[in-house]
Amino acid sequence: EAGVTQFPSHSVIEKGQTVTLRCDPISGHDNLYWYRRVMGKEIKFLLHFVKESKQDESGMPNNRFLAERTGGTYSTLKVQPAELEDSGVYFCASSQVRGYVAEQFFGPGTRLTVL
Amino acid sequence: AQTVTQSQPEMSVQEAETVTLSCTYDTSENNYYLFWYKQPPSRQMILVIRQEAYKQQNATENRFSVNFQKAAKSFSLKISDSQLGDTAMYFCAFMGSNYKLTFGKGTLLTVNP
């Protein structure tokens, strides 16, 4: 069974440009999460989808970030325009159900560098 | 808001020895879960072990065990018989009633041959 996949693995862009990150969850997992780790800091929650609906987007930094999950399958996270402080590793995770007992399976992350 | 603190940015251990990674957390909730995740170099983060707060018995998964002290809000990870493949970044994480994971900054563990 394929795990959570993320594309690209690395992205280097200039300040002001747009970048779109993609996450493909494990097939059948309705719950999809985005997290971000900025250099030297904790991994922080960004948002949570249940199927195609945003369940919780309280961690999104600002309106330069837009997440979508069309059809309840893969998700994209767009940063427009990118700023220097957006650099970090963006993780996606998926789980079959919501709650304590639902293990979240993580993807390898996308390392974003904004110059 | 919950916080998770890992006070050891880096640790090292000799192969076959035992090492303990520390984690403390702060919360006002009574029911929650605690997790240890492992991220090997250039690989995906995987769940190592999970502890339910309402269970007094410490969780164990093969060579991995936890020391959960609820009153002290402490959740340390013990790795016995360390192996080279245990070299990784280890993250302690908390999940409360909002089902969001709150992570510590991580501890980079190196197992030396």
mmCIF file of C-alpha atoms in Angstrom:
data_model
loop_
_atom_site.group_PDB
_atom_site.id
_atom_site.type_symbol
_atom_site.label_atom_id
_atom_site.label_comp_id
_atom_site.label_asym_id
_atom_site.label_seq_id
_atom_site.Cartn_x
_atom_site.Cartn_y
_atom_site.Cartn_z
ATOM 1 C CA GLU A 1 0.000 0.000 0.000
ATOM 2 C CA ALA A 2 1.377 3.399 -0.996
ATOM 3 C CA GLY A 3 2.032 5.846 1.805
ATOM 4 C CA VAL A 4 1.434 9.580 1.865
ATOM 5 C CA THR A 5 3.294 11.240 -0.969
ATOM 6 C CA GLN A 6 4.247 14.864 -1.421
ATOM 7 C CA PHE A 7 5.451 16.799 -4.431
ATOM 8 C CA PRO A 8 7.875 18.422 -4.935
ATOM 9 C CA SER A 9 10.417 17.223 -2.424
ATOM 10 C CA HIS A 10 12.273 20.533 -2.669
ATOM 11 C CA SER A 11 11.321 23.934 -4.017
ATOM 12 C CA VAL A 12 13.458 27.035 -4.225
ATOM 13 C CA ILE A 13 11.678 30.223 -5.211
ATOM 14 C CA GLU A 14 12.208 33.953 -4.994
ATOM 15 C CA LYS A 15 10.285 36.209 -2.678
ATOM 16 C CA GLY A 16 7.063 37.293 -4.310
ATOM 17 C CA GLN A 17 6.656 34.182 -6.431
ATOM 18 C CA THR A 18 3.944 31.569 -6.099
ATOM 19 C CA VAL A 19 4.454 27.952 -5.127
ATOM 20 C CA THR A 20 1.989 25.084 -4.979
ATOM 21 C CA LEU A 21 2.656 22.022 -2.862
ATOM 22 C CA ARG A 22 0.775 18.803 -3.411
ATOM 23 C CA CYS A 23 -0.119 15.983 -1.051
ATOM 24 C CA ASP A 24 -1.596 12.617 -1.957
ATOM 25 C CA PRO A 25 -2.962 10.877 1.138
ATOM 26 C CA ILE A 26 -3.276 7.160 1.656
ATOM 27 C CA SER A 27 -6.203 5.872 -0.365
ATOM 28 C CA GLY A 28 -9.380 5.833 1.676
ATOM 29 C CA HIS A 29 -8.166 8.290 4.291
ATOM 30 C CA ASP A 30 -10.787 10.992 4.716
ATOM 31 C CA ASN A 31 -8.688 13.099 7.074
ATOM 32 C CA LEU A 32 -5.809 15.137 5.703
ATOM 33 C CA TYR A 33 -3.592 17.466 7.697
ATOM 34 C CA TRP A 34 -0.946 20.044 6.798
ATOM 35 C CA TYR A 35 1.882 20.912 9.177
ATOM 36 C CA ARG A 36 4.935 23.136 8.849
ATOM 37 C CA ARG A 37 8.321 23.138 10.498
ATOM 38 C CA VAL A 38 10.265 26.361 10.332
ATOM 39 C CA MET A 39 14.009 25.973 10.911
ATOM 40 C CA GLY A 40 14.803 25.381 14.563
ATOM 41 C CA LYS A 41 11.210 25.503 15.689
ATOM 42 C CA GLU A 42 8.421 23.073 16.409
ATOM 43 C CA ILE A 43 6.278 21.382 13.810
ATOM 44 C CA LYS A 44 3.103 23.450 13.736
ATOM 45 C CA PHE A 45 -0.406 22.469 12.659
ATOM 46 C CA LEU A 46 -1.766 24.411 9.694
ATOM 47 C CA LEU A 47 -5.106 22.884 8.816
ATOM 48 C CA HIS A 48 -7.269 19.777 8.681
ATOM 49 C CA PHE A 49 -9.567 18.506 5.938
ATOM 50 C CA VAL A 50 -12.300 15.952 6.320
ATOM 51 C CA LYS A 51 -12.896 14.808 2.770
ATOM 52 C CA GLU A 52 -13.141 18.054 0.806
ATOM 53 C CA SER A 53 -14.221 20.235 3.724
ATOM 54 C CA LYS A 54 -11.915 22.347 5.853
ATOM 55 C CA GLN A 55 -12.534 21.156 9.400
ATOM 56 C CA ASP A 56 -10.005 23.388 11.102
ATOM 57 C CA GLU A 57 -7.781 26.022 9.509
ATOM 58 C CA SER A 58 -6.813 27.802 12.697
ATOM 59 C CA GLY A 59 -3.114 27.278 12.072
ATOM 60 C CA MET A 60 -2.927 28.961 8.684
ATOM 61 C CA PRO A 61 -0.496 31.886 9.092
ATOM 62 C CA ASN A 62 -2.272 34.417 6.888
ATOM 63 C CA ASN A 63 -4.286 34.824 3.708
ATOM 64 C CA ARG A 64 -1.253 34.230 1.500
ATOM 65 C CA PHE A 65 -1.815 30.538 2.153
ATOM 66 C CA LEU A 66 -4.625 28.711 0.364
ATOM 67 C CA ALA A 67 -5.345 25.025 0.792
ATOM 68 C CA GLU A 68 -7.717 22.987 -1.305
ATOM 69 C CA ARG A 69 -8.799 19.395 -1.498
ATOM 70 C CA THR A 70 -10.919 18.943 -4.567
ATOM 71 C CA GLY A 71 -12.996 15.770 -4.586
ATOM 72 C CA GLY A 72 -11.658 14.740 -1.228
ATOM 73 C CA THR A 73 -8.557 13.115 -2.689
ATOM 74 C CA TYR A 74 -5.280 14.979 -3.054
ATOM 75 C CA SER A 75 -4.688 18.386 -1.534
ATOM 76 C CA THR A 76 -2.743 21.435 -2.622
ATOM 77 C CA LEU A 77 -1.268 24.204 -0.536
ATOM 78 C CA LYS A 78 -0.538 27.391 -2.439
ATOM 79 C CA VAL A 79 1.597 30.202 -1.112
ATOM 80 C CA GLN A 80 1.077 33.474 -2.981
ATOM 81 C CA PRO A 81 3.117 35.635 -2.793
ATOM 82 C CA ALA A 82 5.848 33.814 -0.915
ATOM 83 C CA GLU A 83 7.811 35.623 1.798
ATOM 84 C CA LEU A 84 11.171 34.777 3.358
ATOM 85 C CA GLU A 85 9.538 33.564 6.577
ATOM 86 C CA ASP A 86 7.584 30.929 4.654
ATOM 87 C CA SER A 87 10.753 28.862 4.287
ATOM 88 C CA GLY A 88 10.553 25.522 6.051
ATOM 89 C CA VAL A 89 9.430 21.946 5.642
ATOM 90 C CA TYR A 90 5.758 21.369 4.911
ATOM 91 C CA PHE A 91 4.395 18.032 6.020
ATOM 92 C CA CYS A 92 1.174 16.381 5.036
ATOM 93 C CA ALA A 93 -0.453 13.603 7.039
ATOM 94 C CA SER A 94 -3.560 11.512 6.625
ATOM 95 C CA SER A 95 -5.676 9.325 8.862
ATOM 96 C CA GLN A 96 -8.597 7.027 8.300
ATOM 97 C CA VAL A 97 -10.706 8.466 11.064
ATOM 98 C CA ARG A 98 -10.528 11.445 13.336
ATOM 99 C CA GLY A 99 -9.630 11.243 16.960
ATOM 100 C CA TYR A 100 -7.152 9.926 19.438
ATOM 101 C CA VAL A 101 -6.970 6.405 18.121
ATOM 102 C CA ALA A 102 -6.414 7.449 14.537
ATOM 103 C CA GLU A 103 -2.741 7.270 13.695
ATOM 104 C CA GLN A 104 -1.656 10.052 11.422
ATOM 105 C CA PHE A 105 0.629 8.840 8.641
ATOM 106 C CA PHE A 106 3.077 11.448 7.476
ATOM 107 C CA GLY A 107 4.532 12.185 4.077
ATOM 108 C CA PRO A 108 8.227 12.911 3.525
ATOM 109 C CA GLY A 109 7.664 16.656 3.465
ATOM 110 C CA THR A 110 8.366 19.416 0.972
ATOM 111 C CA ARG A 111 11.336 21.623 1.785
ATOM 112 C CA LEU A 112 10.510 25.164 0.669
ATOM 113 C CA THR A 113 13.237 27.779 0.428
ATOM 114 C CA VAL A 114 12.265 31.377 -0.304
ATOM 115 C CA LEU A 115 15.184 33.574 -1.363
ATOM 116 C CA ALA B 1 -2.899 26.252 24.684
ATOM 117 C CA GLN B 2 -0.795 23.156 24.989
ATOM 118 C CA THR B 3 2.984 23.220 24.836
ATOM 119 C CA VAL B 4 5.487 20.412 24.461
ATOM 120 C CA THR B 5 9.107 20.795 25.526
ATOM 121 C CA GLN B 6 12.019 18.595 24.552
ATOM 122 C CA SER B 7 15.041 19.889 26.442
ATOM 123 C CA GLN B 8 17.666 17.786 24.676
ATOM 124 C CA PRO B 9 18.357 19.054 21.145
ATOM 125 C CA GLU B 10 20.909 16.281 20.542
ATOM 126 C CA MET B 11 21.882 13.021 22.171
ATOM 127 C CA SER B 12 24.158 10.138 21.347
ATOM 128 C CA VAL B 13 24.374 6.547 22.542
ATOM 129 C CA GLN B 14 26.538 3.543 21.854
ATOM 130 C CA GLU B 15 25.049 0.643 19.986
ATOM 131 C CA ALA B 16 23.362 -1.886 22.320
ATOM 132 C CA GLU B 17 23.075 0.600 25.167
ATOM 133 C CA THR B 18 19.974 2.267 26.578
ATOM 134 C CA VAL B 19 19.022 5.896 26.130
ATOM 135 C CA THR B 20 16.181 8.024 27.493
ATOM 136 C CA LEU B 21 14.740 11.032 25.702
ATOM 137 C CA SER B 22 12.905 13.613 27.785
ATOM 138 C CA CYS B 23 9.616 15.347 27.097
ATOM 139 C CA THR B 24 7.426 17.543 29.247
ATOM 140 C CA TYR B 25 4.137 19.120 28.326
ATOM 141 C CA ASP B 26 1.636 21.569 29.670
ATOM 142 C CA THR B 27 -2.121 21.258 29.393
ATOM 143 C CA SER B 28 -5.269 21.909 31.363
ATOM 144 C CA GLU B 29 -7.038 18.937 29.779
ATOM 145 C CA ASN B 30 -7.541 15.689 31.588
ATOM 146 C CA ASN B 31 -8.035 13.368 28.631
ATOM 147 C CA TYR B 32 -5.415 13.346 25.916
ATOM 148 C CA TYR B 33 -2.907 11.224 24.039
ATOM 149 C CA LEU B 34 0.854 11.488 23.866
ATOM 150 C CA PHE B 35 3.031 10.256 21.039
ATOM 151 C CA TRP B 36 6.637 9.745 20.080
ATOM 152 C CA TYR B 37 7.405 10.041 16.383
ATOM 153 C CA LYS B 38 10.678 9.151 14.702
ATOM 154 C CA GLN B 39 12.054 10.705 11.517
ATOM 155 C CA PRO B 40 15.127 8.911 10.136
ATOM 156 C CA PRO B 41 17.441 10.925 7.871
ATOM 157 C CA SER B 42 15.705 11.752 4.580
ATOM 158 C CA ARG B 43 12.765 9.545 5.419
ATOM 159 C CA GLN B 44 9.189 9.905 6.538
ATOM 160 C CA MET B 45 8.123 10.480 10.107
ATOM 161 C CA ILE B 46 6.635 7.357 11.669
ATOM 162 C CA LEU B 47 4.810 6.694 14.897
ATOM 163 C CA VAL B 48 6.923 4.909 17.489
ATOM 164 C CA ILE B 49 4.636 4.675 20.474
ATOM 165 C CA ARG B 50 1.400 6.113 21.857
ATOM 166 C CA GLN B 51 0.130 6.609 25.415
ATOM 167 C CA GLU B 52 -3.421 7.283 26.536
ATOM 168 C CA ALA B 53 -3.514 9.701 29.470
ATOM 169 C CA TYR B 54 -6.211 7.745 31.283
ATOM 170 C CA LYS B 55 -4.037 4.619 31.368
ATOM 171 C CA GLN B 56 -1.612 4.360 34.249
ATOM 172 C CA GLN B 57 0.329 1.539 32.657
ATOM 173 C CA ASN B 58 3.247 2.704 30.562
ATOM 174 C CA ALA B 59 3.097 1.818 26.871
ATOM 175 C CA THR B 60 5.700 -0.557 25.439
ATOM 176 C CA GLU B 61 6.546 -1.464 21.850
ATOM 177 C CA ASN B 62 9.397 -3.958 21.646
ATOM 178 C CA ARG B 63 12.591 -2.030 22.535
ATOM 179 C CA PHE B 64 10.691 1.226 23.016
ATOM 180 C CA SER B 65 8.931 2.114 26.254
ATOM 181 C CA VAL B 66 7.687 5.259 27.908
ATOM 182 C CA ASN B 67 7.722 6.606 31.431
ATOM 183 C CA PHE B 68 4.478 8.529 31.721
ATOM 184 C CA GLN B 69 4.126 10.675 34.830
ATOM 185 C CA LYS B 70 0.779 12.426 34.516
ATOM 186 C CA ALA B 71 1.040 14.579 37.633
ATOM 187 C CA ALA B 72 4.468 15.797 36.587
ATOM 188 C CA LYS B 73 3.349 16.129 32.943
ATOM 189 C CA SER B 74 6.364 14.140 31.852
ATOM 190 C CA PHE B 75 6.566 11.614 29.007
ATOM 191 C CA SER B 76 10.034 10.211 28.406
ATOM 192 C CA LEU B 77 11.004 7.610 25.805
ATOM 193 C CA LYS B 78 13.412 4.806 26.638
ATOM 194 C CA ILE B 79 15.147 2.934 23.842
ATOM 195 C CA SER B 80 16.770 -0.300 24.947
ATOM 196 C CA ASP B 81 19.465 -2.193 23.043
ATOM 197 C CA SER B 82 19.969 0.773 20.705
ATOM 198 C CA GLN B 83 20.556 -0.076 17.061
ATOM 199 C CA LEU B 84 22.161 1.929 14.273
ATOM 200 C CA GLY B 85 18.759 2.189 12.612
ATOM 201 C CA ASP B 86 17.471 4.100 15.622
ATOM 202 C CA THR B 87 19.473 7.124 14.498
ATOM 203 C CA ALA B 88 16.793 9.727 13.802
ATOM 204 C CA MET B 89 15.070 12.875 14.949
ATOM 205 C CA TYR B 90 12.550 12.041 17.651
ATOM 206 C CA PHE B 91 9.509 14.210 18.202
ATOM 207 C CA CYS B 92 7.262 14.167 21.240
ATOM 208 C CA ALA B 93 3.672 15.184 20.469
ATOM 209 C CA PHE B 94 0.424 15.904 22.324
ATOM 210 C CA MET B 95 -3.138 15.485 21.098
ATOM 211 C CA GLY B 96 -5.984 16.959 23.084
ATOM 212 C CA SER B 97 -9.680 17.399 22.504
ATOM 213 C CA ASN B 98 -9.134 19.397 19.305
ATOM 214 C CA TYR B 99 -7.391 16.368 17.712
ATOM 215 C CA LYS B 100 -4.482 18.524 16.551
ATOM 216 C CA LEU B 101 -0.949 17.322 17.159
ATOM 217 C CA THR B 102 1.287 19.718 19.096
ATOM 218 C CA PHE B 103 4.956 18.850 18.698
ATOM 219 C CA GLY B 104 8.151 19.535 20.590
ATOM 220 C CA LYS B 105 11.241 20.813 18.773
ATOM 221 C CA GLY B 106 12.715 17.343 18.519
ATOM 222 C CA THR B 107 15.785 15.486 19.754
ATOM 223 C CA LEU B 108 18.396 14.321 17.272
ATOM 224 C CA LEU B 109 19.576 10.900 18.419
ATOM 225 C CA THR B 110 22.744 9.398 17.014
ATOM 226 C CA VAL B 111 23.577 5.755 17.662
ATOM 227 C CA ASN B 112 27.310 5.141 17.391
ATOM 228 C CA PRO B 113 28.819 1.785 16.421
#
